[in-house]
mmCIF file of C-alpha atoms and ligand atoms in Angstrom:
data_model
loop_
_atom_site.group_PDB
_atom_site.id
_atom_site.type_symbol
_atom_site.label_atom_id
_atom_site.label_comp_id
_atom_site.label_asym_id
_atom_site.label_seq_id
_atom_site.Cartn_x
_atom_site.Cartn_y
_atom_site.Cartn_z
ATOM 1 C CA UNK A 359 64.762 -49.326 -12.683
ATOM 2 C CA UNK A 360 63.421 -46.429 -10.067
ATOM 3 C CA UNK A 361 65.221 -43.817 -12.110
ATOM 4 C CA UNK A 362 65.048 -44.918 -15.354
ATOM 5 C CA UNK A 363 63.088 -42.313 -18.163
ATOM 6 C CA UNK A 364 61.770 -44.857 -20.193
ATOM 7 C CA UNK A 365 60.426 -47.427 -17.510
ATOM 8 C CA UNK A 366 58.796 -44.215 -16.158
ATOM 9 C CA UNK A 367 56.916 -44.261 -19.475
ATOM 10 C CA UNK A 368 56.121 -47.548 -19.834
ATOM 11 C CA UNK A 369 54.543 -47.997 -16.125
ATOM 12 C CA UNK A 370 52.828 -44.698 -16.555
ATOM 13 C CA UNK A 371 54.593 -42.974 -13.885
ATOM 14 C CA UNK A 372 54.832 -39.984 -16.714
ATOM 15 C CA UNK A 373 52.980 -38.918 -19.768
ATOM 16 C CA UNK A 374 54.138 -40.318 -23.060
ATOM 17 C CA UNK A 375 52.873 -40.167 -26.494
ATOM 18 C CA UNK A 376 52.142 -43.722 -27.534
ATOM 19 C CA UNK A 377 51.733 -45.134 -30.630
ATOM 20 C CA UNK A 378 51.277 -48.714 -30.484
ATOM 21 C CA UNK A 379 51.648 -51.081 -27.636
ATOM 22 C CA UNK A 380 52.324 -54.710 -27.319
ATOM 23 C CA UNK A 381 53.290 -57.075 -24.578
ATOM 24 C CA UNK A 382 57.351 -56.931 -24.818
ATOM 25 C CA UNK A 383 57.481 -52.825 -26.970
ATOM 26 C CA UNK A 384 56.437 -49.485 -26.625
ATOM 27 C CA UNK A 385 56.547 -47.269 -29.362
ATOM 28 C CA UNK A 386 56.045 -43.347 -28.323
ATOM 29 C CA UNK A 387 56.721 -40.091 -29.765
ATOM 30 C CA UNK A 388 59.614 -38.791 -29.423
ATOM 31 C CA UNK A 389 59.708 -35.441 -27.166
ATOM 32 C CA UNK A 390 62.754 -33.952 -29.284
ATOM 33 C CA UNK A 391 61.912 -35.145 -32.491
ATOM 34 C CA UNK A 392 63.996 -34.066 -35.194
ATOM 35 C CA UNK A 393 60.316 -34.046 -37.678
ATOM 36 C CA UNK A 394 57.225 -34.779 -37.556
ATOM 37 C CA UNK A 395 56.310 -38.574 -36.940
ATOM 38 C CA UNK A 396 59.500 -39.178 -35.151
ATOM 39 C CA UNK A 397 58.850 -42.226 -33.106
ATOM 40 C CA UNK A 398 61.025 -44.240 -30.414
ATOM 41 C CA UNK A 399 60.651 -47.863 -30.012
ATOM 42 C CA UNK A 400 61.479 -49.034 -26.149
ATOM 43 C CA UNK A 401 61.807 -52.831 -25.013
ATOM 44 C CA UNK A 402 59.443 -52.854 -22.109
ATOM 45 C CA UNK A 403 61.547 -54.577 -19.609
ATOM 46 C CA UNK A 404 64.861 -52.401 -18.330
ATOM 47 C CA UNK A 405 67.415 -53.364 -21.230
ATOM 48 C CA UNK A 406 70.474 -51.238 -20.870
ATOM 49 C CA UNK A 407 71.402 -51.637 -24.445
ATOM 50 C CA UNK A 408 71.690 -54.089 -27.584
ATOM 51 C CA UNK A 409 73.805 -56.602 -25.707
ATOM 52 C CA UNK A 410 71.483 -57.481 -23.113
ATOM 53 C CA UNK A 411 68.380 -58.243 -25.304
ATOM 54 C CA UNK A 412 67.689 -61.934 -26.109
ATOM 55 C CA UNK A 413 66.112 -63.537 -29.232
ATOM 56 C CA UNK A 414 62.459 -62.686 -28.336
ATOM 57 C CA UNK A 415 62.946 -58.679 -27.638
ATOM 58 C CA UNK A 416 65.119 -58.185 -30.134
ATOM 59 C CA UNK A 417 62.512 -60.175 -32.241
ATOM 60 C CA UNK A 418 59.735 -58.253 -30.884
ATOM 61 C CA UNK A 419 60.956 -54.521 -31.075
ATOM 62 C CA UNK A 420 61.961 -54.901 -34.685
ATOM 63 C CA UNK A 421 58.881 -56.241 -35.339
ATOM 64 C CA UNK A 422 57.433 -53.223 -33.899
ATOM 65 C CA UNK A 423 59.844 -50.557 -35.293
ATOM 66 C CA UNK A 424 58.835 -52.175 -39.099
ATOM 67 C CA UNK A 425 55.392 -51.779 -38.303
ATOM 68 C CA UNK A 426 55.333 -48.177 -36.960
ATOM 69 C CA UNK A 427 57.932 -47.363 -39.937
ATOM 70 C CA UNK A 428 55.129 -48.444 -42.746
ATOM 71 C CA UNK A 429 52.577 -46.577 -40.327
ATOM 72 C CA UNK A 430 55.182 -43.513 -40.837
ATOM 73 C CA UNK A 431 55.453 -44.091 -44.293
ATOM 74 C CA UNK A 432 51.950 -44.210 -44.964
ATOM 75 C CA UNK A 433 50.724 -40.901 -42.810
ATOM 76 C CA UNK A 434 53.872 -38.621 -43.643
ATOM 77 C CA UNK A 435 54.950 -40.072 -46.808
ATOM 78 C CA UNK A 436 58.578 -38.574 -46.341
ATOM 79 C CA UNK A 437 61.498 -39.169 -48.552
ATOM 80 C CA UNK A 438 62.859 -41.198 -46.381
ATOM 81 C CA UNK A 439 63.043 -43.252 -43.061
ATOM 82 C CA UNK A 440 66.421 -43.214 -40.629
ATOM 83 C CA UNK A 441 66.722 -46.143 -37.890
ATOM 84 C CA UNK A 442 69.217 -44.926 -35.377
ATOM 85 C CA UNK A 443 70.216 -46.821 -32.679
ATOM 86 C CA UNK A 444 73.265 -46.082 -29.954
ATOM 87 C CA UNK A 445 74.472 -48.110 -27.427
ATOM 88 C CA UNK A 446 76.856 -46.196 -24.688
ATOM 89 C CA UNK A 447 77.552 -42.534 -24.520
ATOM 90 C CA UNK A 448 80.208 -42.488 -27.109
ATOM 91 C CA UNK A 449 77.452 -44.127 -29.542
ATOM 92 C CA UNK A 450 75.447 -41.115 -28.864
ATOM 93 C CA UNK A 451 73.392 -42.767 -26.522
ATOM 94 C CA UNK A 452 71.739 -40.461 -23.700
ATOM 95 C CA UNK A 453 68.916 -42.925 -21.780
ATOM 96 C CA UNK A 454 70.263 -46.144 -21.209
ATOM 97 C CA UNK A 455 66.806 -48.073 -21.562
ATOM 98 C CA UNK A 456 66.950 -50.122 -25.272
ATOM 99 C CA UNK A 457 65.278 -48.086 -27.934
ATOM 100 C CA UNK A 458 65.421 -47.306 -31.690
ATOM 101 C CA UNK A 459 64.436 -44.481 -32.898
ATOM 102 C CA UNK A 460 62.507 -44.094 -36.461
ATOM 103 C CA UNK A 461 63.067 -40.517 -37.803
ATOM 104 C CA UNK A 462 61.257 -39.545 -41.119
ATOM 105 C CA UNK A 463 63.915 -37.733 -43.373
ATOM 106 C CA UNK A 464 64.144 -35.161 -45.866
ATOM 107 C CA UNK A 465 66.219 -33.664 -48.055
ATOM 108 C CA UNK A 466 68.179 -30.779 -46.661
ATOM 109 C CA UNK A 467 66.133 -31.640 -43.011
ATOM 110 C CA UNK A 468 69.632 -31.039 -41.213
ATOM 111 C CA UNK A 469 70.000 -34.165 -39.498
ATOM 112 C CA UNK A 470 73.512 -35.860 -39.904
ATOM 113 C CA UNK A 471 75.571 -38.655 -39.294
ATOM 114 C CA UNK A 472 79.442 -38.059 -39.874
ATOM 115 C CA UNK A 473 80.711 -40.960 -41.100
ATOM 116 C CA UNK A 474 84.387 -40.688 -41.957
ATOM 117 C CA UNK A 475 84.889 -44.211 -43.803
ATOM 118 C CA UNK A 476 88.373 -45.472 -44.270
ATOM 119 C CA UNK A 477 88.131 -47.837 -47.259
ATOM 120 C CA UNK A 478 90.560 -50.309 -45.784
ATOM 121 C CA UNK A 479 92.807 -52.841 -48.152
ATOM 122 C CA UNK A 480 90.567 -56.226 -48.091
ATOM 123 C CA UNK A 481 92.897 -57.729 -46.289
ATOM 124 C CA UNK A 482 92.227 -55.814 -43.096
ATOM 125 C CA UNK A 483 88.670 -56.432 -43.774
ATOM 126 C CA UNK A 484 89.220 -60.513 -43.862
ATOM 127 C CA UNK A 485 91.343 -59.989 -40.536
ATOM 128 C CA UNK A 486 88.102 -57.787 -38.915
ATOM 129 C CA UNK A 487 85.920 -60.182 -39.796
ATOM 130 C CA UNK A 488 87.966 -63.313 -38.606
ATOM 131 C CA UNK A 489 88.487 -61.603 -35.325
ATOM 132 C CA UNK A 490 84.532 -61.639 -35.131
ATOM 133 C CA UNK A 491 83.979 -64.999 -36.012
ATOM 134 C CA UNK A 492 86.183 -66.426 -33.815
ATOM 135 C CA UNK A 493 84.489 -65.034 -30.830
ATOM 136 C CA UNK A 494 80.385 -65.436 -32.501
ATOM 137 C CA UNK A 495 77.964 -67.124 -30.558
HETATM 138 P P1 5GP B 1512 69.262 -41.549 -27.448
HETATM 139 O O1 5GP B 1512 70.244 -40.446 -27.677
HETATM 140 O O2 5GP B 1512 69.446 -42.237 -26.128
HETATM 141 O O3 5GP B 1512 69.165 -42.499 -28.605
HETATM 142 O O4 5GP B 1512 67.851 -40.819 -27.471
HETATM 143 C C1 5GP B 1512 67.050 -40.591 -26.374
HETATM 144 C C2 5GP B 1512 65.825 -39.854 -26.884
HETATM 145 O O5 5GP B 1512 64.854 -39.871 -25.869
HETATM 146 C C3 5GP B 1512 66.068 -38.396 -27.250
HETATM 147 O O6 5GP B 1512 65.803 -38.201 -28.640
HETATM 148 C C4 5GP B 1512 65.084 -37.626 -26.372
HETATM 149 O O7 5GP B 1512 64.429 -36.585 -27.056
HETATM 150 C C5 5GP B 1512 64.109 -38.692 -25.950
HETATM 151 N N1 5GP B 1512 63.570 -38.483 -24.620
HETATM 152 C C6 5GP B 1512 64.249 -38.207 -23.480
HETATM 153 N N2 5GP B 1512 63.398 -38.083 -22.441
HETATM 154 C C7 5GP B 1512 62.155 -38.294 -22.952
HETATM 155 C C8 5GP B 1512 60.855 -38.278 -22.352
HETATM 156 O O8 5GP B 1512 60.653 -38.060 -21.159
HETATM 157 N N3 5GP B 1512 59.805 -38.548 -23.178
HETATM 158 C C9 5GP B 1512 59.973 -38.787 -24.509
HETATM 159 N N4 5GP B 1512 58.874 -39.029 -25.245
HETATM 160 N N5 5GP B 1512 61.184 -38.803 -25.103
HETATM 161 C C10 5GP B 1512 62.251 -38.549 -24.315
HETATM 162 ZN ZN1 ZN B 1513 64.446 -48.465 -17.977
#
Protein backbone atom coordinates (compact mmCIF):
# COMPACT_ATOMS: atom_id res chain seq x y z
CA UNK A 1 0.00 0.00 0.00
CA UNK A 2 1.52 3.55 -1.46
CA UNK A 3 0.33 5.29 1.67
CA UNK A 4 0.63 2.97 4.18
CA UNK A 5 3.21 4.01 7.46
CA UNK A 6 4.31 0.74 8.13
CA UNK A 7 5.00 -0.65 4.50
CA UNK A 8 6.96 2.65 4.28
CA UNK A 9 9.11 1.08 7.01
CA UNK A 10 9.43 -2.14 5.95
CA UNK A 11 10.58 -1.21 2.17
CA UNK A 12 12.80 1.44 3.59
CA UNK A 13 11.08 4.26 2.08
CA UNK A 14 11.56 5.87 5.84
CA UNK A 15 13.82 5.42 8.77
CA UNK A 16 12.78 2.95 11.39
CA UNK A 17 14.36 1.57 14.40
CA UNK A 18 14.64 -2.15 13.87
CA UNK A 19 15.12 -4.72 16.08
CA UNK A 20 15.01 -7.97 14.50
CA UNK A 21 14.02 -8.94 11.05
CA UNK A 22 12.78 -12.05 9.45
CA UNK A 23 11.22 -13.00 6.18
CA UNK A 24 7.27 -12.55 7.05
CA UNK A 25 7.96 -9.67 10.61
CA UNK A 26 9.46 -6.59 11.43
CA UNK A 27 9.94 -5.67 14.80
CA UNK A 28 10.93 -1.73 15.29
CA UNK A 29 10.89 0.72 17.96
CA UNK A 30 8.21 2.34 18.57
CA UNK A 31 8.41 6.30 17.82
CA UNK A 32 5.83 7.11 20.77
CA UNK A 33 6.78 4.65 23.11
CA UNK A 34 5.14 4.76 26.29
CA UNK A 35 8.99 3.41 28.03
CA UNK A 36 11.91 2.48 27.18
CA UNK A 37 12.19 -0.82 25.03
CA UNK A 38 8.79 -0.33 23.62
CA UNK A 39 8.78 -2.35 20.49
CA UNK A 40 6.09 -2.88 17.58
CA UNK A 41 5.87 -6.05 15.76
CA UNK A 42 4.52 -5.48 11.91
CA UNK A 43 3.52 -8.45 9.45
CA UNK A 44 5.57 -7.54 6.45
CA UNK A 45 3.01 -7.89 3.82
CA UNK A 46 -0.04 -5.06 3.97
CA UNK A 47 -2.43 -6.84 6.61
CA UNK A 48 -5.15 -4.45 7.55
CA UNK A 49 -5.80 -6.15 10.79
CA UNK A 50 -6.16 -9.62 12.74
CA UNK A 51 -8.79 -10.94 10.37
CA UNK A 52 -6.88 -10.93 7.33
CA UNK A 53 -3.74 -12.82 8.58
CA UNK A 54 -3.54 -16.57 7.79
CA UNK A 55 -1.94 -19.45 9.79
CA UNK A 56 1.70 -18.68 8.77
CA UNK A 57 1.76 -14.71 9.75
CA UNK A 58 -0.07 -15.04 12.53
CA UNK A 59 2.39 -17.96 13.30
CA UNK A 60 5.28 -15.95 12.41
CA UNK A 61 4.66 -12.51 14.20
CA UNK A 62 3.95 -14.20 17.49
CA UNK A 63 6.84 -16.00 17.12
CA UNK A 64 8.59 -12.82 16.76
CA UNK A 65 6.75 -10.71 19.41
CA UNK A 66 7.85 -13.81 22.11
CA UNK A 67 11.22 -13.48 21.04
CA UNK A 68 11.70 -9.67 21.19
CA UNK A 69 9.54 -9.86 24.60
CA UNK A 70 12.39 -12.26 26.33
CA UNK A 71 14.96 -9.85 24.48
CA UNK A 72 12.91 -7.00 26.51
CA UNK A 73 12.88 -8.89 29.47
CA UNK A 74 16.37 -9.62 29.53
CA UNK A 75 17.87 -5.87 28.67
CA UNK A 76 15.20 -3.81 30.76
CA UNK A 77 14.21 -6.29 33.24
CA UNK A 78 10.82 -4.37 33.92
CA UNK A 79 8.06 -5.50 36.13
CA UNK A 80 6.22 -6.34 33.56
CA UNK A 81 5.42 -6.86 29.77
CA UNK A 82 1.87 -5.50 28.06
CA UNK A 83 0.88 -7.03 24.48
CA UNK A 84 -1.62 -4.66 23.02
CA UNK A 85 -3.14 -5.20 19.97
CA UNK A 86 -6.28 -3.12 18.22
CA UNK A 87 -8.01 -3.83 15.31
CA UNK A 88 -10.32 -0.75 13.90
CA UNK A 89 -10.47 2.73 15.26
CA UNK A 90 -12.84 2.00 18.02
CA UNK A 91 -10.15 -0.75 19.20
CA UNK A 92 -7.78 2.06 19.46
CA UNK A 93 -6.22 1.29 16.39
CA UNK A 94 -4.51 4.35 14.47
CA UNK A 95 -2.28 2.59 11.36
CA UNK A 96 -4.15 0.03 9.79
CA UNK A 97 -1.00 -2.22 8.87
CA UNK A 98 -1.11 -5.56 11.48
CA UNK A 99 1.09 -4.95 14.45
CA UNK A 100 1.41 -5.73 18.19
CA UNK A 101 2.92 -3.75 20.24
CA UNK A 102 5.21 -5.02 23.36
CA UNK A 103 5.32 -2.25 26.04
CA UNK A 104 7.56 -2.88 29.18
CA UNK A 105 5.42 -1.87 32.31
CA UNK A 106 5.82 -0.51 35.61
CA UNK A 107 4.20 0.19 38.48
CA UNK A 108 2.58 3.57 38.61
CA UNK A 109 4.13 4.05 34.66
CA UNK A 110 0.61 5.67 33.76
CA UNK A 111 -0.39 3.55 31.04
CA UNK A 112 -4.06 2.21 31.27
CA UNK A 113 -6.57 0.12 29.93
CA UNK A 114 -10.23 0.82 31.25
CA UNK A 115 -11.81 -2.18 31.43
CA UNK A 116 -15.30 -1.91 32.85
CA UNK A 117 -16.16 -5.80 33.24
CA UNK A 118 -19.73 -6.78 33.68
CA UNK A 119 -19.58 -10.16 35.46
CA UNK A 120 -22.48 -11.57 33.51
CA UNK A 121 -24.85 -14.60 35.02
CA UNK A 122 -23.16 -17.88 33.33
CA UNK A 123 -25.85 -18.29 31.45
CA UNK A 124 -25.20 -15.33 29.18
CA UNK A 125 -21.73 -16.53 29.04
CA UNK A 126 -22.88 -20.22 27.63
CA UNK A 127 -25.19 -18.19 25.11
CA UNK A 128 -21.82 -15.87 24.01
CA UNK A 129 -19.95 -18.62 23.57
CA UNK A 130 -22.55 -20.78 21.58
CA UNK A 131 -23.11 -17.86 19.32
CA UNK A 132 -19.24 -18.21 18.56
CA UNK A 133 -19.12 -21.68 17.99
CA UNK A 134 -21.71 -21.87 15.75
CA UNK A 135 -20.11 -19.58 13.32
CA UNK A 136 -15.98 -21.03 14.10
CA UNK A 137 -14.03 -22.04 11.32
P1 LIG B 1 -1.89 1.60 17.11
O1 LIG B 1 -2.67 2.61 17.88
O2 LIG B 1 -2.30 1.52 15.66
O3 LIG B 1 -1.83 0.26 17.78
O4 LIG B 1 -0.39 2.11 17.20
C1 LIG B 1 0.33 2.68 16.18
C2 LIG B 1 1.70 3.02 16.75
O5 LIG B 1 2.56 3.31 15.68
C3 LIG B 1 1.71 4.23 17.68
O6 LIG B 1 2.13 3.82 18.98
C4 LIG B 1 2.72 5.18 17.03
O7 LIG B 1 3.58 5.78 17.97
C5 LIG B 1 3.47 4.28 16.10
N1 LIG B 1 3.91 4.95 14.89
C6 LIG B 1 3.18 5.73 14.06
N2 LIG B 1 3.94 6.17 13.03
C7 LIG B 1 5.18 5.65 13.24
C8 LIG B 1 6.41 5.77 12.51
O8 LIG B 1 6.53 6.43 11.48
N3 LIG B 1 7.48 5.09 13.01
C9 LIG B 1 7.40 4.35 14.15
N4 LIG B 1 8.51 3.72 14.57
N5 LIG B 1 6.26 4.22 14.86
C10 LIG B 1 5.17 4.88 14.39
ZN1 LIG C 1 0.93 -1.38 5.11
Amino acid sequence: MSDCVFCKIVNGQIPSTKVHEDGLTLAFMDIGEVNPGHVLVAVKPHVENIFGLDDALAAAVFQTAARVARAVQKAYSPEGVTLYQANGAAAGQTVNHFHLHLVPRYDKDGMRLTWPAKNPPREQLEANAAKLRAVLE
